[in-house]
Short mmCIF file of C-alpha atoms in Angstrom, two decimals:
data_model
loop_
_atom_site.label_atom_id
_atom_site.label_comp_id
_atom_site.label_asym_id
_atom_site.label_seq_id
_atom_site.Cartn_x
_atom_site.Cartn_y
_atom_site.Cartn_z
CA UNK R 1 -17.53 10.80 17.74
CA UNK R 2 -13.46 10.66 16.81
CA UNK R 3 -12.62 9.77 13.32
CA UNK R 4 -9.01 9.46 13.14
CA UNK R 5 -7.25 10.05 9.94
CA UNK R 6 -4.74 7.79 9.29
CA UNK R 7 -2.28 7.78 6.13
CA UNK R 8 0.16 4.26 5.34
CA UNK R 9 3.62 3.51 5.72
CA UNK R 10 6.29 4.00 3.77
CA UNK R 11 5.25 2.36 0.56
CA UNK R 12 7.85 1.67 -2.38
CA UNK R 13 5.83 3.95 -4.06
CA UNK R 14 6.64 6.99 -1.48
CA UNK R 15 10.98 5.05 -2.53
CA UNK R 16 10.52 5.47 -6.41
CA UNK R 17 11.30 0.77 -6.39
CA UNK R 18 7.92 0.33 -7.78
CA UNK R 19 5.50 3.21 -9.71
CA UNK R 20 2.80 0.71 -10.39
CA UNK R 21 -0.94 1.17 -9.08
CA UNK R 22 -0.27 -1.08 -6.04
CA UNK R 23 3.06 -0.72 -4.44
CA UNK R 24 3.59 -3.05 -0.96
CA UNK R 25 5.23 -1.01 1.77
CA UNK R 26 8.75 -0.83 2.55
CA UNK R 27 10.55 -3.25 5.73
CA UNK R 28 10.62 1.10 7.25
CA UNK R 29 7.06 1.51 5.92
CA UNK R 30 6.42 -1.82 7.92
CA UNK R 31 7.61 -0.46 11.00
CA UNK R 32 5.70 2.71 11.29
CA UNK R 33 3.04 0.91 10.74
CA UNK R 34 3.25 -1.14 13.35
CA UNK R 35 4.24 2.08 15.93
CA UNK R 36 1.14 3.92 14.71
CA UNK R 37 -0.95 0.42 15.85
CA UNK R 38 1.50 0.62 18.78
CA UNK R 39 0.03 4.01 19.81
CA UNK R 40 -3.67 2.98 18.95
CA UNK R 41 -3.46 -0.13 21.05
CA UNK R 42 -4.94 1.19 23.59
CA UNK R 43 -7.71 2.18 22.17
CA UNK R 44 -11.05 -0.10 20.84
CA UNK R 45 -12.05 1.23 18.06
CA UNK R 46 -16.37 0.65 16.38
CA UNK R 47 -14.86 0.78 13.14
CA UNK R 48 -11.93 0.48 11.57
CA UNK R 49 -12.26 0.89 7.24
CA UNK R 50 -9.04 0.74 4.96
CA UNK R 51 -8.59 1.66 1.38
CA UNK R 52 -8.46 -1.03 -0.92
CA UNK R 53 -4.94 -0.42 -1.93
CA UNK R 54 -2.60 -2.94 -0.28
CA UNK R 55 -0.48 -0.39 1.38
CA UNK R 56 -2.97 1.48 2.80
CA UNK R 57 -4.29 -2.61 4.23
CA UNK R 58 -1.76 -3.74 5.77
CA UNK R 59 -1.02 -0.46 7.51
CA UNK R 60 -5.08 -1.04 8.84
CA UNK R 61 -3.74 -4.12 9.95
CA UNK R 62 -1.19 -4.03 12.26
CA UNK R 63 -2.83 -1.25 14.07
CA UNK R 64 -5.78 -4.19 14.20
CA UNK R 65 -4.25 -6.57 15.62
CA UNK R 66 -2.55 -4.57 18.06
CA UNK R 67 -6.74 -3.83 19.17
CA UNK R 68 -7.33 -4.36 23.45
CA UNK R 69 -9.46 -7.86 23.74
CA UNK R 70 -8.83 -9.33 20.44
CA UNK R 71 -7.80 -8.51 16.61
CA UNK R 72 -9.75 -6.24 14.79
CA UNK R 73 -11.84 -6.53 12.25
CA UNK R 74 -11.34 -4.13 8.81
CA UNK R 75 -13.98 -2.62 6.11
CA UNK R 76 -12.26 -1.86 2.83
CA UNK R 77 -14.27 0.96 1.72
CA UNK R 78 -13.30 1.60 -2.36
CA UNK R 79 -14.25 5.35 -1.86
CA UNK R 80 -10.57 5.33 -0.08
CA UNK R 81 -8.48 5.07 -2.82
CA UNK R 82 -5.86 7.77 -3.25
CA UNK R 83 -6.72 10.45 -5.80
CA UNK R 84 -5.28 9.70 -9.49
CA UNK R 85 -5.56 5.90 -8.28
CA UNK R 86 -7.00 3.82 -11.32
CA UNK R 87 -10.33 4.24 -12.18
CA UNK R 88 -12.48 1.09 -11.74
CA UNK R 89 -9.12 0.18 -9.35
CA UNK R 90 -11.66 -2.63 -6.98
CA UNK R 91 -8.15 -4.32 -5.88
CA UNK R 92 -6.02 -7.97 -4.99
CA UNK R 93 -9.05 -10.56 -4.61
CA UNK R 94 -10.51 -11.23 -2.39
CA UNK R 95 -9.45 -14.37 -1.64
CA UNK R 96 -5.60 -14.14 -2.06
CA UNK R 97 -6.64 -11.10 0.73
CA UNK R 98 -7.39 -13.26 2.89
CA UNK R 99 -5.11 -15.46 2.93
CA UNK R 100 -3.27 -12.92 4.62
CA UNK R 101 -5.74 -10.49 5.95
CA UNK R 102 -8.16 -12.88 7.22
CA UNK R 103 -10.18 -9.98 9.20
CA UNK R 104 -10.90 -8.29 6.14
CA UNK R 105 -14.85 -7.26 5.38
CA UNK R 106 -16.33 -6.81 1.94
CA UNK R 107 -18.53 -5.01 1.36
CA UNK R 108 -21.60 -5.82 -0.93
CA UNK R 109 -22.08 -3.05 -2.69
CA UNK R 110 -19.36 -1.26 -5.00
CA UNK R 111 -20.22 1.75 -4.01
CA UNK R 112 -20.96 1.23 -0.43
CA UNK R 113 -20.86 5.06 -0.15
CA UNK R 114 -23.22 6.13 -2.11
CA UNK R 115 -21.29 7.66 -5.13
CA UNK R 116 -20.68 6.25 -8.34
CA UNK R 117 -18.49 4.13 -9.39
CA UNK R 118 -15.49 5.78 -10.53
CA UNK R 119 -15.68 4.68 -14.10
CA UNK R 120 -12.99 7.68 -15.41
CA UNK R 121 -10.42 10.21 -14.14
CA UNK R 122 -11.35 12.22 -11.57
CA UNK R 123 -10.69 16.78 -11.07
CA UNK R 124 -10.53 17.72 -7.86
CA UNK R 125 -14.07 18.64 -7.31
CA UNK R 126 -14.73 15.15 -8.00
CA UNK R 127 -12.44 14.18 -5.33
CA UNK R 128 -13.41 16.36 -2.94
CA UNK R 129 -17.78 14.67 -3.46
CA UNK R 130 -16.19 11.29 -2.75
CA UNK R 131 -14.45 12.89 0.11
CA UNK R 132 -17.47 14.09 1.75
CA UNK R 133 -19.30 10.19 0.56
CA UNK R 134 -17.11 8.53 2.71
CA UNK R 135 -17.45 11.78 5.73
CA UNK R 136 -21.44 10.58 5.20
CA UNK R 137 -21.38 7.34 5.06
CA UNK R 138 -19.17 7.54 8.82
CA UNK R 139 -21.59 9.22 10.33
CA UNK R 140 -24.91 7.58 8.94
CA UNK R 141 -22.39 4.64 10.64
CA UNK R 142 -21.48 5.32 13.86
CA UNK R 143 -23.98 8.03 15.41
CA UNK R 144 -21.27 11.81 15.57
CA UNK R 145 -23.11 13.00 18.81
CA UNK R 146 -21.76 9.34 20.83
CA UNK R 147 -18.01 8.29 21.53
CA UNK R 148 -17.61 5.97 18.97
CA UNK R 149 -14.38 5.60 18.39
CA UNK R 150 -13.34 4.97 13.73
CA UNK R 151 -10.22 4.84 11.86
CA UNK R 152 -9.95 5.41 8.70
CA UNK R 153 -6.76 4.40 6.46
CA UNK R 154 -5.98 5.95 3.55
CA UNK R 155 -3.00 8.45 1.58
CA UNK R 156 -1.26 11.32 1.90
CA UNK R 157 -3.68 13.28 -1.57
CA UNK R 158 -7.08 11.72 -0.14
CA UNK R 159 -7.21 12.63 3.28
CA UNK R 160 -6.04 16.25 2.53
CA UNK R 161 -9.81 15.60 0.72
CA UNK R 162 -11.26 13.88 3.75
CA UNK R 163 -9.86 16.31 6.14
CA UNK R 164 -11.39 19.19 4.51
CA UNK R 165 -15.31 17.07 4.31
CA UNK R 166 -14.52 16.25 7.84
CA UNK R 167 -14.50 20.18 8.62
CA UNK R 168 -17.00 21.14 5.78
CA UNK R 169 -13.89 23.28 4.93
CA UNK R 170 -14.66 22.67 0.77
CA UNK R 171 -12.29 23.00 -2.18
CA UNK R 172 -9.56 25.90 -0.01
CA UNK R 173 -7.43 27.08 -3.23
CA UNK R 174 -4.20 26.97 -2.82
CA UNK R 175 -4.41 24.75 0.34
CA UNK R 176 -1.76 21.64 1.40
CA UNK R 177 -2.24 19.27 4.31
CA UNK R 178 1.06 17.70 5.36
CA UNK R 179 -0.15 14.20 5.54
CA UNK R 180 3.55 12.35 6.20
CA UNK R 181 3.68 8.31 6.36
CA UNK R 182 1.80 6.62 8.91
CA UNK R 183 0.35 10.44 10.55
CA UNK R 184 -2.43 10.30 12.50
CA UNK R 185 -5.29 12.50 11.95
CA UNK R 186 -8.84 13.25 15.39
CA UNK R 187 -11.37 14.93 14.24
CA UNK R 188 -14.15 15.09 17.39
CA UNK R 189 -18.21 15.31 15.88
CA UNK R 190 -19.50 16.47 19.50
CA UNK R 191 -23.01 19.00 20.52
CA UNK R 192 -22.63 22.31 21.62
CA UNK R 193 -23.73 23.92 24.70
CA UNK R 194 -26.68 24.69 22.58
CA UNK R 195 -27.37 22.05 21.49
CA UNK R 196 -25.66 22.68 17.71
CA UNK R 197 -23.79 20.07 16.09
CA UNK R 198 -19.86 20.93 16.59
CA UNK R 199 -17.24 19.34 14.48
CA UNK R 200 -13.09 19.95 15.89
CA UNK R 201 -9.65 18.82 14.50
CA UNK R 202 -8.01 17.70 17.68
CA UNK R 203 -4.66 17.57 16.11
CA UNK R 204 -3.35 17.01 12.07
CA UNK R 205 -0.37 15.23 10.65
CA UNK R 206 0.72 13.48 14.69
CA UNK R 207 3.49 11.52 13.55
CA UNK R 208 5.01 11.45 17.69
CA UNK R 209 4.69 7.63 17.82
CA UNK R 210 8.02 7.79 14.35
CA UNK R 211 10.29 9.40 16.66
CA UNK R 212 11.13 7.04 19.48
CA UNK R 213 12.31 4.70 15.78
CA UNK R 214 13.92 7.61 14.63
CA UNK R 215 11.29 6.79 11.51
CA UNK R 216 10.11 9.96 11.11
CA UNK R 217 12.04 11.62 8.41
CA UNK R 218 14.27 10.47 6.22
CA UNK R 219 17.75 11.93 6.25
#
C-alpha cells in the first residue's frame, strides 16, 4: 500500500490574516493546491481522506477533481485535524459543505478510527495516539500488502505525528519534520523477502511540484 500524506496549501491562518480555528486558503494556497492536484492527476486513489478543517478540504478537493476518469470522493476524518484544534471541533455543517464540495463523504461514526472524542485539549502523547489510530484505521480499510493508493490531506503539525506513526518511530524527542504548505510525503507498506511486514519512507516534504510556478517559497 502507498500512503500519500499532504499538507494543505497556504491558509489565511498561515499569513496571520485570520486567526480563527478554520481559516480558508489564500489565493496562493489555492494555486498550490491546484499544483498538487496536477502532480497527482495521473494516479487513481483508492481512498482520499481529509481533516474536517476547510483548508484541508479545499486542498483535497483540488486533488479529487483532477483524478483520472472522474472526480473522486473525499472522506472526512475528524482525527486528521491539526494539533491544538479546539476540542470537540466537528467542522462546518454538512449541508453547507456539500453545497461547495458535493463529493464529500461523512462517517456516521464521530470517531471512525476508534478513539475517544476529543473533549479536552491534547498533550503530545494524545496527538501521537490519534495518529497511530489513523494509520491503523487505514491499514484496516486497505490491504497493506496490496498496491492500494491512499491520500490523507492534513496539517503541518499533525502530519509530523502521522509520519511518526506510519513509520512506527513513536515519540522522537526534539525532532521536527518540515512540512511546507502543499507538500507531499510518501510511505510504502510492503512485505520483505522473508515475508515480514516492512515500511519505507520514499520521500518527505516534497514540494517539487510547486517550483515551476514559483509557489514553493515566499521571499
